[in-house]
């Protein structure tokens, strides 16, 4: 089967800093790297490295060909990534010791994906494929609704969080993935508990505490491996990509979550975003071994 991802593509400029700057403070960085990022690109790379067939749907600017090439190097199908007149999306990331980060994002081309680019890939999709979106592009609500009507399993990663954006897709979702802070924000925005949203499966990631899965049998807590965090950027995207790839390969939800948590743990133990996402062989070897890997 195939995972179809309507997702952002960013250039990530990651600055290593001794601590996160306070408001009004100028702080000298200790290092700089540029890499492929964006929640959508991270998710596509993670799912592809977890052995899923992944088609990325998105856009870059005239300056973004390198990012498309990187996606392709990771095995992602990029036929439905368009070049538009806007600058490629980018993020400025400050990473402090211990992995804490602060991120500033400019959407650029991610907010200008042409409707034709969004619509064309679904004509190729088959019943039982998976469609996923996040809140870093335009058109995700209509795209997921169309995918649902066509018989695809739909998923949404509720980040960056916007209560209205999540509310707009709830009725067409099979799977919702969000972190603990976003879950609290969603409950406040909608006046409903997470387990009363009407979505068959809701995954609430809780960092080092693991994941809470709200499914047909109620809530289940699945613990995460303990590692020393170096850089938490992209860990949630890695988790989501691995969950979707696992489900696409026929894994039960609990097993897909467990595998995804190992992948995310490996991810936070090294610097970088998409370029640091582990492949399935690394994850399987880590699961068979002892922690830390």
PDB file of C-alpha atoms in Angstrom:
ATOM      1  CA  UNK A   1       0.000   0.000   0.000  1.00  0.00           C
ATOM      2  CA  UNK A   2       0.995   3.682  -0.037  1.00  0.00           C
ATOM      3  CA  UNK A   3       1.226   6.544   2.463  1.00  0.00           C
ATOM      4  CA  UNK A   4       0.195   9.824   0.793  1.00  0.00           C
ATOM      5  CA  UNK A   5       1.503  12.810   2.740  1.00  0.00           C
ATOM      6  CA  UNK A   6       0.337  16.376   2.145  1.00  0.00           C
ATOM      7  CA  UNK A   7       3.187  17.997   4.011  1.00  0.00           C
ATOM      8  CA  UNK A   8       5.602  20.863   4.438  1.00  0.00           C
ATOM      9  CA  UNK A   9       9.159  20.947   3.121  1.00  0.00           C
ATOM     10  CA  UNK A  10      11.578  23.244   4.945  1.00  0.00           C
ATOM     11  CA  UNK A  11      15.198  24.200   5.072  1.00  0.00           C
ATOM     12  CA  UNK A  12      16.142  23.868   8.728  1.00  0.00           C
ATOM     13  CA  UNK A  13      18.790  26.257  10.017  1.00  0.00           C
ATOM     14  CA  UNK A  14      19.773  24.796  13.377  1.00  0.00           C
ATOM     15  CA  UNK A  15      21.871  26.895  15.750  1.00  0.00           C
ATOM     16  CA  UNK A  16      23.531  25.303  18.776  1.00  0.00           C
ATOM     17  CA  UNK A  17      23.290  27.656  21.728  1.00  0.00           C
ATOM     18  CA  UNK A  18      24.473  27.424  25.347  1.00  0.00           C
ATOM     19  CA  UNK A  19      20.879  28.093  26.458  1.00  0.00           C
ATOM     20  CA  UNK A  20      17.687  29.342  24.864  1.00  0.00           C
ATOM     21  CA  UNK A  21      17.781  33.157  24.674  1.00  0.00           C
ATOM     22  CA  UNK A  22      15.547  35.217  26.935  1.00  0.00           C
ATOM     23  CA  UNK A  23      13.230  37.884  25.450  1.00  0.00           C
ATOM     24  CA  UNK A  24      15.334  40.785  24.187  1.00  0.00           C
ATOM     25  CA  UNK A  25      18.611  38.913  24.621  1.00  0.00           C
ATOM     26  CA  UNK A  26      21.253  38.605  21.898  1.00  0.00           C
ATOM     27  CA  UNK A  27      23.080  35.291  22.189  1.00  0.00           C
ATOM     28  CA  UNK A  28      26.036  34.029  20.144  1.00  0.00           C
ATOM     29  CA  UNK A  29      25.483  30.591  18.597  1.00  0.00           C
ATOM     30  CA  UNK A  30      28.140  27.906  18.914  1.00  0.00           C
ATOM     31  CA  UNK A  31      27.357  26.081  15.674  1.00  0.00           C
ATOM     32  CA  UNK A  32      25.137  26.088  12.584  1.00  0.00           C
ATOM     33  CA  UNK A  33      23.858  23.368  10.273  1.00  0.00           C
ATOM     34  CA  UNK A  34      21.429  23.433   7.359  1.00  0.00           C
ATOM     35  CA  UNK A  35      19.345  20.358   6.697  1.00  0.00           C
ATOM     36  CA  UNK A  36      16.087  19.060   5.325  1.00  0.00           C
ATOM     37  CA  UNK A  37      13.152  19.620   7.644  1.00  0.00           C
ATOM     38  CA  UNK A  38       9.517  20.567   7.971  1.00  0.00           C
ATOM     39  CA  UNK A  39       7.000  18.345   9.745  1.00  0.00           C
ATOM     40  CA  UNK A  40       5.799  16.947   6.451  1.00  0.00           C
ATOM     41  CA  UNK A  41       9.245  16.144   5.060  1.00  0.00           C
ATOM     42  CA  UNK A  42      10.338  14.632   8.375  1.00  0.00           C
ATOM     43  CA  UNK A  43       7.261  12.399   8.424  1.00  0.00           C
ATOM     44  CA  UNK A  44       7.793  11.297   4.817  1.00  0.00           C
ATOM     45  CA  UNK A  45      11.433  10.437   5.460  1.00  0.00           C
ATOM     46  CA  UNK A  46      10.547   8.542   8.642  1.00  0.00           C
ATOM     47  CA  UNK A  47       7.826   6.509   6.937  1.00  0.00           C
ATOM     48  CA  UNK A  48      10.098   5.751   3.987  1.00  0.00           C
ATOM     49  CA  UNK A  49      12.957   4.711   6.295  1.00  0.00           C
ATOM     50  CA  UNK A  50      10.444   2.489   8.083  1.00  0.00           C
ATOM     51  CA  UNK A  51       9.929   0.616   4.785  1.00  0.00           C
ATOM     52  CA  UNK A  52       6.667   2.216   3.610  1.00  0.00           C
ATOM     53  CA  UNK A  53       6.016   3.422   0.069  1.00  0.00           C
ATOM     54  CA  UNK A  54       5.587   7.181   0.544  1.00  0.00           C
ATOM     55  CA  UNK A  55       4.354   9.821  -1.879  1.00  0.00           C
ATOM     56  CA  UNK A  56       4.972  13.403  -0.758  1.00  0.00           C
ATOM     57  CA  UNK A  57       2.542  16.098  -1.895  1.00  0.00           C
ATOM     58  CA  UNK A  58       3.818  19.646  -1.448  1.00  0.00           C
ATOM     59  CA  UNK A  59       5.701  22.602  -2.882  1.00  0.00           C
ATOM     60  CA  UNK A  60       9.055  24.348  -2.800  1.00  0.00           C
ATOM     61  CA  UNK A  61      10.317  27.611  -4.221  1.00  0.00           C
ATOM     62  CA  UNK A  62      12.920  28.091  -6.962  1.00  0.00           C
ATOM     63  CA  UNK A  63      15.554  27.710  -4.223  1.00  0.00           C
ATOM     64  CA  UNK A  64      14.258  24.343  -3.035  1.00  0.00           C
ATOM     65  CA  UNK A  65      15.415  21.792  -5.584  1.00  0.00           C
ATOM     66  CA  UNK A  66      18.045  20.471  -3.158  1.00  0.00           C
ATOM     67  CA  UNK A  67      15.302  19.615  -0.632  1.00  0.00           C
ATOM     68  CA  UNK A  68      13.343  17.646  -3.237  1.00  0.00           C
ATOM     69  CA  UNK A  69      16.529  15.798  -4.173  1.00  0.00           C
ATOM     70  CA  UNK A  70      17.126  14.898  -0.524  1.00  0.00           C
ATOM     71  CA  UNK A  71      13.603  13.502  -0.186  1.00  0.00           C
ATOM     72  CA  UNK A  72      14.168  11.417  -3.286  1.00  0.00           C
ATOM     73  CA  UNK A  73      17.475  10.123  -1.874  1.00  0.00           C
ATOM     74  CA  UNK A  74      15.556   8.784   1.111  1.00  0.00           C
ATOM     75  CA  UNK A  75      13.198   6.854  -1.162  1.00  0.00           C
ATOM     76  CA  UNK A  76      10.266   9.281  -1.110  1.00  0.00           C
ATOM     77  CA  UNK A  77       8.227   9.644  -4.317  1.00  0.00           C
ATOM     78  CA  UNK A  78       8.431  13.376  -5.185  1.00  0.00           C
ATOM     79  CA  UNK A  79       6.455  13.447  -8.447  1.00  0.00           C
ATOM     80  CA  UNK A  80       3.775  15.539  -6.743  1.00  0.00           C
ATOM     81  CA  UNK A  81       6.059  18.238  -5.318  1.00  0.00           C
ATOM     82  CA  UNK A  82       5.537  21.444  -7.308  1.00  0.00           C
ATOM     83  CA  UNK A  83       7.796  24.451  -7.735  1.00  0.00           C
ATOM     84  CA  UNK A  84       5.983  27.726  -6.994  1.00  0.00           C
ATOM     85  CA  UNK A  85       6.979  31.382  -6.922  1.00  0.00           C
ATOM     86  CA  UNK A  86       7.189  31.626  -3.125  1.00  0.00           C
ATOM     87  CA  UNK A  87      10.458  31.030  -1.302  1.00  0.00           C
ATOM     88  CA  UNK A  88      10.909  27.530   0.120  1.00  0.00           C
ATOM     89  CA  UNK A  89       9.659  27.239   3.687  1.00  0.00           C
ATOM     90  CA  UNK A  90      12.315  27.408   6.354  1.00  0.00           C
ATOM     91  CA  UNK A  91      12.832  27.170  10.083  1.00  0.00           C
ATOM     92  CA  UNK A  92      15.306  28.825  12.423  1.00  0.00           C
ATOM     93  CA  UNK A  93      15.971  26.443  15.309  1.00  0.00           C
ATOM     94  CA  UNK A  94      17.847  27.160  18.520  1.00  0.00           C
ATOM     95  CA  UNK A  95      18.987  23.952  20.252  1.00  0.00           C
ATOM     96  CA  UNK A  96      20.278  24.058  23.825  1.00  0.00           C
ATOM     97  CA  UNK A  97      22.206  21.348  25.689  1.00  0.00           C
ATOM     98  CA  UNK A  98      19.816  18.572  26.697  1.00  0.00           C
ATOM     99  CA  UNK A  99      17.804  18.876  23.497  1.00  0.00           C
ATOM    100  CA  UNK A 100      15.470  21.745  24.457  1.00  0.00           C
ATOM    101  CA  UNK A 101      14.684  23.869  21.416  1.00  0.00           C
ATOM    102  CA  UNK A 102      12.942  26.984  20.182  1.00  0.00           C
ATOM    103  CA  UNK A 103      11.708  27.130  16.580  1.00  0.00           C
ATOM    104  CA  UNK A 104      10.660  29.979  14.299  1.00  0.00           C
ATOM    105  CA  UNK A 105       9.002  28.886  11.026  1.00  0.00           C
ATOM    106  CA  UNK A 106       8.319  30.758   7.782  1.00  0.00           C
ATOM    107  CA  UNK A 107       5.758  28.781   5.692  1.00  0.00           C
ATOM    108  CA  UNK A 108       6.680  30.142   2.252  1.00  0.00           C
ATOM    109  CA  UNK A 109       5.805  27.651  -0.505  1.00  0.00           C
ATOM    110  CA  UNK A 110       4.122  25.317   1.995  1.00  0.00           C
ATOM    111  CA  UNK A 111       1.182  27.734   2.173  1.00  0.00           C
ATOM    112  CA  UNK A 112       0.968  28.047  -1.620  1.00  0.00           C
ATOM    113  CA  UNK A 113       0.544  24.438  -2.774  1.00  0.00           C
ATOM    114  CA  UNK A 114      -1.614  24.590  -5.942  1.00  0.00           C
ATOM    115  CA  UNK A 115      -4.949  22.803  -5.832  1.00  0.00           C
ATOM    116  CA  UNK A 116      -3.966  20.785  -8.899  1.00  0.00           C
ATOM    117  CA  UNK A 117      -0.908  19.513  -7.025  1.00  0.00           C
ATOM    118  CA  UNK A 118      -3.086  18.448  -4.089  1.00  0.00           C
ATOM    119  CA  UNK A 119      -5.795  16.821  -6.204  1.00  0.00           C
ATOM    120  CA  UNK A 120      -3.708  14.914  -8.755  1.00  0.00           C
ATOM    121  CA  UNK A 121      -2.154  12.264  -6.479  1.00  0.00           C
ATOM    122  CA  UNK A 122      -5.461  11.102  -5.001  1.00  0.00           C
ATOM    123  CA  UNK A 123      -6.515   9.999  -8.479  1.00  0.00           C
ATOM    124  CA  UNK A 124      -3.720   7.406  -8.212  1.00  0.00           C
ATOM    125  CA  UNK A 125      -4.608   6.241  -4.684  1.00  0.00           C
ATOM    126  CA  UNK A 126      -6.283   2.941  -3.889  1.00  0.00           C
ATOM    127  CA  UNK A 127      -8.785   1.952  -1.216  1.00  0.00           C
ATOM    128  CA  UNK A 128      -6.821   1.064   1.912  1.00  0.00           C
ATOM    129  CA  UNK A 129      -3.959   3.485   1.258  1.00  0.00           C
ATOM    130  CA  UNK A 130      -3.228   6.051   3.983  1.00  0.00           C
ATOM    131  CA  UNK A 131      -3.512   9.832   3.711  1.00  0.00           C
ATOM    132  CA  UNK A 132      -1.873  12.078   6.299  1.00  0.00           C
ATOM    133  CA  UNK A 133      -1.564  15.839   6.753  1.00  0.00           C
ATOM    134  CA  UNK A 134      -0.260  18.322   9.322  1.00  0.00           C
ATOM    135  CA  UNK A 135      -1.003  21.991   9.966  1.00  0.00           C
ATOM    136  CA  UNK A 136       1.932  23.400   7.967  1.00  0.00           C
ATOM    137  CA  UNK A 137       0.276  23.499   4.531  1.00  0.00           C
ATOM    138  CA  UNK A 138      -2.811  24.924   2.883  1.00  0.00           C
ATOM    139  CA  UNK A 139      -5.827  22.824   1.900  1.00  0.00           C
ATOM    140  CA  UNK A 140      -5.403  19.943   4.334  1.00  0.00           C
ATOM    141  CA  UNK A 141      -9.067  19.779   5.476  1.00  0.00           C
ATOM    142  CA  UNK A 142     -10.499  19.419   1.969  1.00  0.00           C
ATOM    143  CA  UNK A 143      -7.712  17.021   0.994  1.00  0.00           C
ATOM    144  CA  UNK A 144      -8.364  14.684   3.914  1.00  0.00           C
ATOM    145  CA  UNK A 145     -12.122  14.806   3.310  1.00  0.00           C
ATOM    146  CA  UNK A 146     -11.591  13.760  -0.310  1.00  0.00           C
ATOM    147  CA  UNK A 147      -9.222  10.978   0.752  1.00  0.00           C
ATOM    148  CA  UNK A 148     -11.796   9.693   3.254  1.00  0.00           C
ATOM    149  CA  UNK A 149     -14.526   9.611   0.592  1.00  0.00           C
ATOM    150  CA  UNK A 150     -12.196   7.613  -1.641  1.00  0.00           C
ATOM    151  CA  UNK A 151     -11.708   4.930   0.998  1.00  0.00           C
ATOM    152  CA  UNK A 152      -8.279   5.884   2.315  1.00  0.00           C
ATOM    153  CA  UNK A 153      -7.410   5.639   6.005  1.00  0.00           C
ATOM    154  CA  UNK A 154      -6.879   9.215   7.193  1.00  0.00           C
ATOM    155  CA  UNK A 155      -4.499  10.612   9.789  1.00  0.00           C
ATOM    156  CA  UNK A 156      -3.699  14.080  11.077  1.00  0.00           C
ATOM    157  CA  UNK A 157      -0.736  15.320  13.091  1.00  0.00           C
ATOM    158  CA  UNK A 158      -2.062  18.277  15.061  1.00  0.00           C
ATOM    159  CA  UNK A 159       1.019  20.488  14.844  1.00  0.00           C
ATOM    160  CA  UNK A 160       1.641  23.358  14.844  1.00  0.00           C
ATOM    161  CA  UNK A 161      -1.464  23.373  17.004  1.00  0.00           C
ATOM    162  CA  UNK A 162      -4.578  25.266  15.939  1.00  0.00           C
ATOM    163  CA  UNK A 163      -7.867  24.235  17.547  1.00  0.00           C
ATOM    164  CA  UNK A 164      -9.915  25.400  14.581  1.00  0.00           C
ATOM    165  CA  UNK A 165      -7.751  23.452  12.134  1.00  0.00           C
ATOM    166  CA  UNK A 166      -8.085  20.246  14.180  1.00  0.00           C
ATOM    167  CA  UNK A 167     -11.826  20.742  14.575  1.00  0.00           C
ATOM    168  CA  UNK A 168     -12.186  21.063  10.809  1.00  0.00           C
ATOM    169  CA  UNK A 169     -10.858  17.538  10.183  1.00  0.00           C
ATOM    170  CA  UNK A 170     -12.133  15.516  13.163  1.00  0.00           C
ATOM    171  CA  UNK A 171     -15.166  14.118  11.315  1.00  0.00           C
ATOM    172  CA  UNK A 172     -13.019  12.513   8.601  1.00  0.00           C
ATOM    173  CA  UNK A 173     -10.166  11.140  10.718  1.00  0.00           C
ATOM    174  CA  UNK A 174      -9.274   7.560  11.544  1.00  0.00           C
ATOM    175  CA  UNK A 175      -6.165   8.560  13.510  1.00  0.00           C
ATOM    176  CA  UNK A 176      -5.178  11.744  15.358  1.00  0.00           C
ATOM    177  CA  UNK A 177      -1.656  12.243  16.696  1.00  0.00           C
ATOM    178  CA  UNK A 178      -0.814  15.081  19.091  1.00  0.00           C
ATOM    179  CA  UNK A 179       1.354  15.741  22.135  1.00  0.00           C
ATOM    180  CA  UNK A 180       0.199  16.209  25.718  1.00  0.00           C
ATOM    181  CA  UNK A 181       0.188  20.019  25.571  1.00  0.00           C
ATOM    182  CA  UNK A 182      -1.767  19.975  22.312  1.00  0.00           C
ATOM    183  CA  UNK A 183      -4.237  17.507  23.834  1.00  0.00           C
ATOM    184  CA  UNK A 184      -4.930  19.901  26.717  1.00  0.00           C
ATOM    185  CA  UNK A 185      -5.307  22.790  24.288  1.00  0.00           C
ATOM    186  CA  UNK A 186      -7.723  20.793  22.129  1.00  0.00           C
ATOM    187  CA  UNK A 187      -9.878  19.812  25.082  1.00  0.00           C
ATOM    188  CA  UNK A 188     -10.067  23.469  26.108  1.00  0.00           C
ATOM    189  CA  UNK A 189     -10.832  24.639  22.562  1.00  0.00           C
ATOM    190  CA  UNK A 190     -13.568  22.077  21.870  1.00  0.00           C
ATOM    191  CA  UNK A 191     -14.928  21.536  25.374  1.00  0.00           C
ATOM    192  CA  UNK A 192     -14.587  17.767  24.896  1.00  0.00           C
ATOM    193  CA  UNK A 193     -12.311  15.159  26.377  1.00  0.00           C
ATOM    194  CA  UNK A 194      -9.723  13.533  24.136  1.00  0.00           C
ATOM    195  CA  UNK A 195     -11.507  10.189  24.459  1.00  0.00           C
ATOM    196  CA  UNK A 196     -14.791  11.761  23.301  1.00  0.00           C
ATOM    197  CA  UNK A 197     -13.686  13.256  19.983  1.00  0.00           C
ATOM    198  CA  UNK A 198     -15.256  10.537  17.832  1.00  0.00           C
ATOM    199  CA  UNK A 199     -11.892   9.605  16.257  1.00  0.00           C
ATOM    200  CA  UNK A 200     -11.290   5.817  16.336  1.00  0.00           C
ATOM    201  CA  UNK A 201      -7.656   6.116  17.440  1.00  0.00           C
ATOM    202  CA  UNK A 202      -6.002   9.061  19.208  1.00  0.00           C
ATOM    203  CA  UNK A 203      -2.321   8.966  20.150  1.00  0.00           C
ATOM    204  CA  UNK A 204      -1.074  11.447  22.759  1.00  0.00           C
ATOM    205  CA  UNK A 205       2.720  11.559  22.926  1.00  0.00           C
ATOM    206  CA  UNK A 206       4.159  12.415  26.344  1.00  0.00           C
ATOM    207  CA  UNK A 207       7.879  12.719  25.732  1.00  0.00           C
ATOM    208  CA  UNK A 208       9.956  10.522  28.008  1.00  0.00           C
ATOM    209  CA  UNK A 209       6.745   9.203  29.592  1.00  0.00           C
ATOM    210  CA  UNK A 210       5.742   7.433  26.385  1.00  0.00           C
ATOM    211  CA  UNK A 211       2.422   7.455  24.552  1.00  0.00           C
ATOM    212  CA  UNK A 212      -1.222   7.199  25.629  1.00  0.00           C
ATOM    213  CA  UNK A 213      -3.358   5.425  23.046  1.00  0.00           C
ATOM    214  CA  UNK A 214      -7.097   6.103  23.144  1.00  0.00           C
ATOM    215  CA  UNK A 215      -8.697   3.310  21.122  1.00  0.00           C
ATOM    216  CA  UNK A 216     -11.723   1.047  21.025  1.00  0.00           C
ATOM    217  CA  UNK A 217     -10.697  -0.650  24.288  1.00  0.00           C
ATOM    218  CA  UNK A 218     -10.101   2.577  26.197  1.00  0.00           C
ATOM    219  CA  UNK A 219      -6.836   4.250  27.125  1.00  0.00           C
ATOM    220  CA  UNK A 220      -3.552   2.359  27.171  1.00  0.00           C
ATOM    221  CA  UNK A 221      -0.163   3.744  28.220  1.00  0.00           C
ATOM    222  CA  UNK A 222       2.863   2.514  26.291  1.00  0.00           C
ATOM    223  CA  UNK A 223       6.208   3.463  27.892  1.00  0.00           C
ATOM    224  CA  UNK A 224       9.090   4.953  25.926  1.00  0.00           C
ATOM    225  CA  UNK A 225      12.761   3.884  26.069  1.00  0.00           C
ATOM    226  CA  UNK A 226      14.992   6.062  28.243  1.00  0.00           C
ATOM    227  CA  UNK A 227      17.826   7.857  26.438  1.00  0.00           C
ATOM    228  CA  UNK A 228      19.925  10.949  26.984  1.00  0.00           C
ATOM    229  CA  UNK A 229      18.392  13.660  24.800  1.00  0.00           C
ATOM    230  CA  UNK A 230      20.662  15.618  22.480  1.00  0.00           C
ATOM    231  CA  UNK A 231      18.140  17.250  20.130  1.00  0.00           C
ATOM    232  CA  UNK A 232      14.366  16.724  20.306  1.00  0.00           C
ATOM    233  CA  UNK A 233      13.673  18.456  16.978  1.00  0.00           C
ATOM    234  CA  UNK A 234      11.687  16.171  14.662  1.00  0.00           C
ATOM    235  CA  UNK A 235      11.114  13.405  17.211  1.00  0.00           C
ATOM    236  CA  UNK A 236       7.335  13.750  17.033  1.00  0.00           C
ATOM    237  CA  UNK A 237       7.409  13.639  13.231  1.00  0.00           C
ATOM    238  CA  UNK A 238       9.595  10.539  13.356  1.00  0.00           C
ATOM    239  CA  UNK A 239       7.118   8.904  15.738  1.00  0.00           C
ATOM    240  CA  UNK A 240       4.181   9.714  13.449  1.00  0.00           C
ATOM    241  CA  UNK A 241       5.939   8.460  10.319  1.00  0.00           C
ATOM    242  CA  UNK A 242       6.906   5.195  11.961  1.00  0.00           C
ATOM    243  CA  UNK A 243       3.404   4.638  13.329  1.00  0.00           C
ATOM    244  CA  UNK A 244       1.866   5.115   9.873  1.00  0.00           C
ATOM    245  CA  UNK A 245       4.465   2.896   8.216  1.00  0.00           C
ATOM    246  CA  UNK A 246       3.915   0.191  10.818  1.00  0.00           C
ATOM    247  CA  UNK A 247       0.163   0.260  10.361  1.00  0.00           C
ATOM    248  CA  UNK A 248       0.631   0.230   6.590  1.00  0.00           C
ATOM    249  CA  UNK A 249       2.727  -2.939   6.958  1.00  0.00           C
ATOM    250  CA  UNK A 250      -0.054  -4.558   8.993  1.00  0.00           C
ATOM    251  CA  UNK A 251       1.340  -4.162  12.512  1.00  0.00           C
ATOM    252  CA  UNK A 252      -1.186  -3.937  15.375  1.00  0.00           C
ATOM    253  CA  UNK A 253      -1.438  -0.423  16.798  1.00  0.00           C
ATOM    254  CA  UNK A 254       0.408  -1.216  20.043  1.00  0.00           C
ATOM    255  CA  UNK A 255       3.301  -2.760  18.125  1.00  0.00           C
ATOM    256  CA  UNK A 256       3.428   0.151  15.672  1.00  0.00           C
ATOM    257  CA  UNK A 257       3.568   2.574  18.619  1.00  0.00           C
ATOM    258  CA  UNK A 258       6.338   0.615  20.323  1.00  0.00           C
ATOM    259  CA  UNK A 259       8.449   0.599  17.185  1.00  0.00           C
ATOM    260  CA  UNK A 260       7.800   4.308  16.642  1.00  0.00           C
ATOM    261  CA  UNK A 261       8.924   5.122  20.175  1.00  0.00           C
ATOM    262  CA  UNK A 262      12.217   3.338  19.632  1.00  0.00           C
ATOM    263  CA  UNK A 263      12.718   5.337  16.428  1.00  0.00           C
ATOM    264  CA  UNK A 264      11.946   8.598  18.235  1.00  0.00           C
ATOM    265  CA  UNK A 265      14.321   7.680  21.078  1.00  0.00           C
ATOM    266  CA  UNK A 266      17.122   7.045  18.600  1.00  0.00           C
ATOM    267  CA  UNK A 267      16.276  10.349  16.949  1.00  0.00           C
ATOM    268  CA  UNK A 268      16.562  12.487  20.106  1.00  0.00           C
ATOM    269  CA  UNK A 269      19.910  10.899  20.949  1.00  0.00           C
ATOM    270  CA  UNK A 270      21.549  12.550  17.915  1.00  0.00           C
ATOM    271  CA  UNK A 271      21.530  16.064  16.420  1.00  0.00           C
ATOM    272  CA  UNK A 272      19.606  16.975  13.278  1.00  0.00           C
ATOM    273  CA  UNK A 273      16.137  16.614  11.783  1.00  0.00           C
ATOM    274  CA  UNK A 274      15.262  14.575   8.677  1.00  0.00           C
ATOM    275  CA  UNK A 275      18.895  13.634   8.143  1.00  0.00           C
ATOM    276  CA  UNK A 276      19.048  12.063  11.614  1.00  0.00           C
ATOM    277  CA  UNK A 277      15.996   9.791  11.329  1.00  0.00           C
ATOM    278  CA  UNK A 278      16.970   6.137  11.857  1.00  0.00           C
ATOM    279  CA  UNK A 279      16.115   3.401   9.379  1.00  0.00           C
ATOM    280  CA  UNK A 280      14.103   0.279  10.186  1.00  0.00           C
ATOM    281  CA  UNK A 281      17.199  -1.906  10.582  1.00  0.00           C
ATOM    282  CA  UNK A 282      18.572   0.420  13.295  1.00  0.00           C
ATOM    283  CA  UNK A 283      15.226   0.427  15.085  1.00  0.00           C
ATOM    284  CA  UNK A 284      14.850  -3.345  14.996  1.00  0.00           C
ATOM    285  CA  UNK A 285      18.403  -3.850  16.238  1.00  0.00           C
ATOM    286  CA  UNK A 286      17.823  -1.375  19.078  1.00  0.00           C
ATOM    287  CA  UNK A 287      14.629  -3.149  20.099  1.00  0.00           C
ATOM    288  CA  UNK A 288      16.504  -6.436  20.324  1.00  0.00           C
ATOM    289  CA  UNK A 289      19.377  -4.876  22.255  1.00  0.00           C
ATOM    290  CA  UNK A 290      19.611  -2.970  25.503  1.00  0.00           C
ATOM    291  CA  UNK A 291      19.157   0.736  26.169  1.00  0.00           C
ATOM    292  CA  UNK A 292      20.715   3.142  25.662  1.00  0.00           C
ATOM    293  CA  UNK A 293      21.487   1.937  22.113  1.00  0.00           C
TER     294      UNK A 293
END
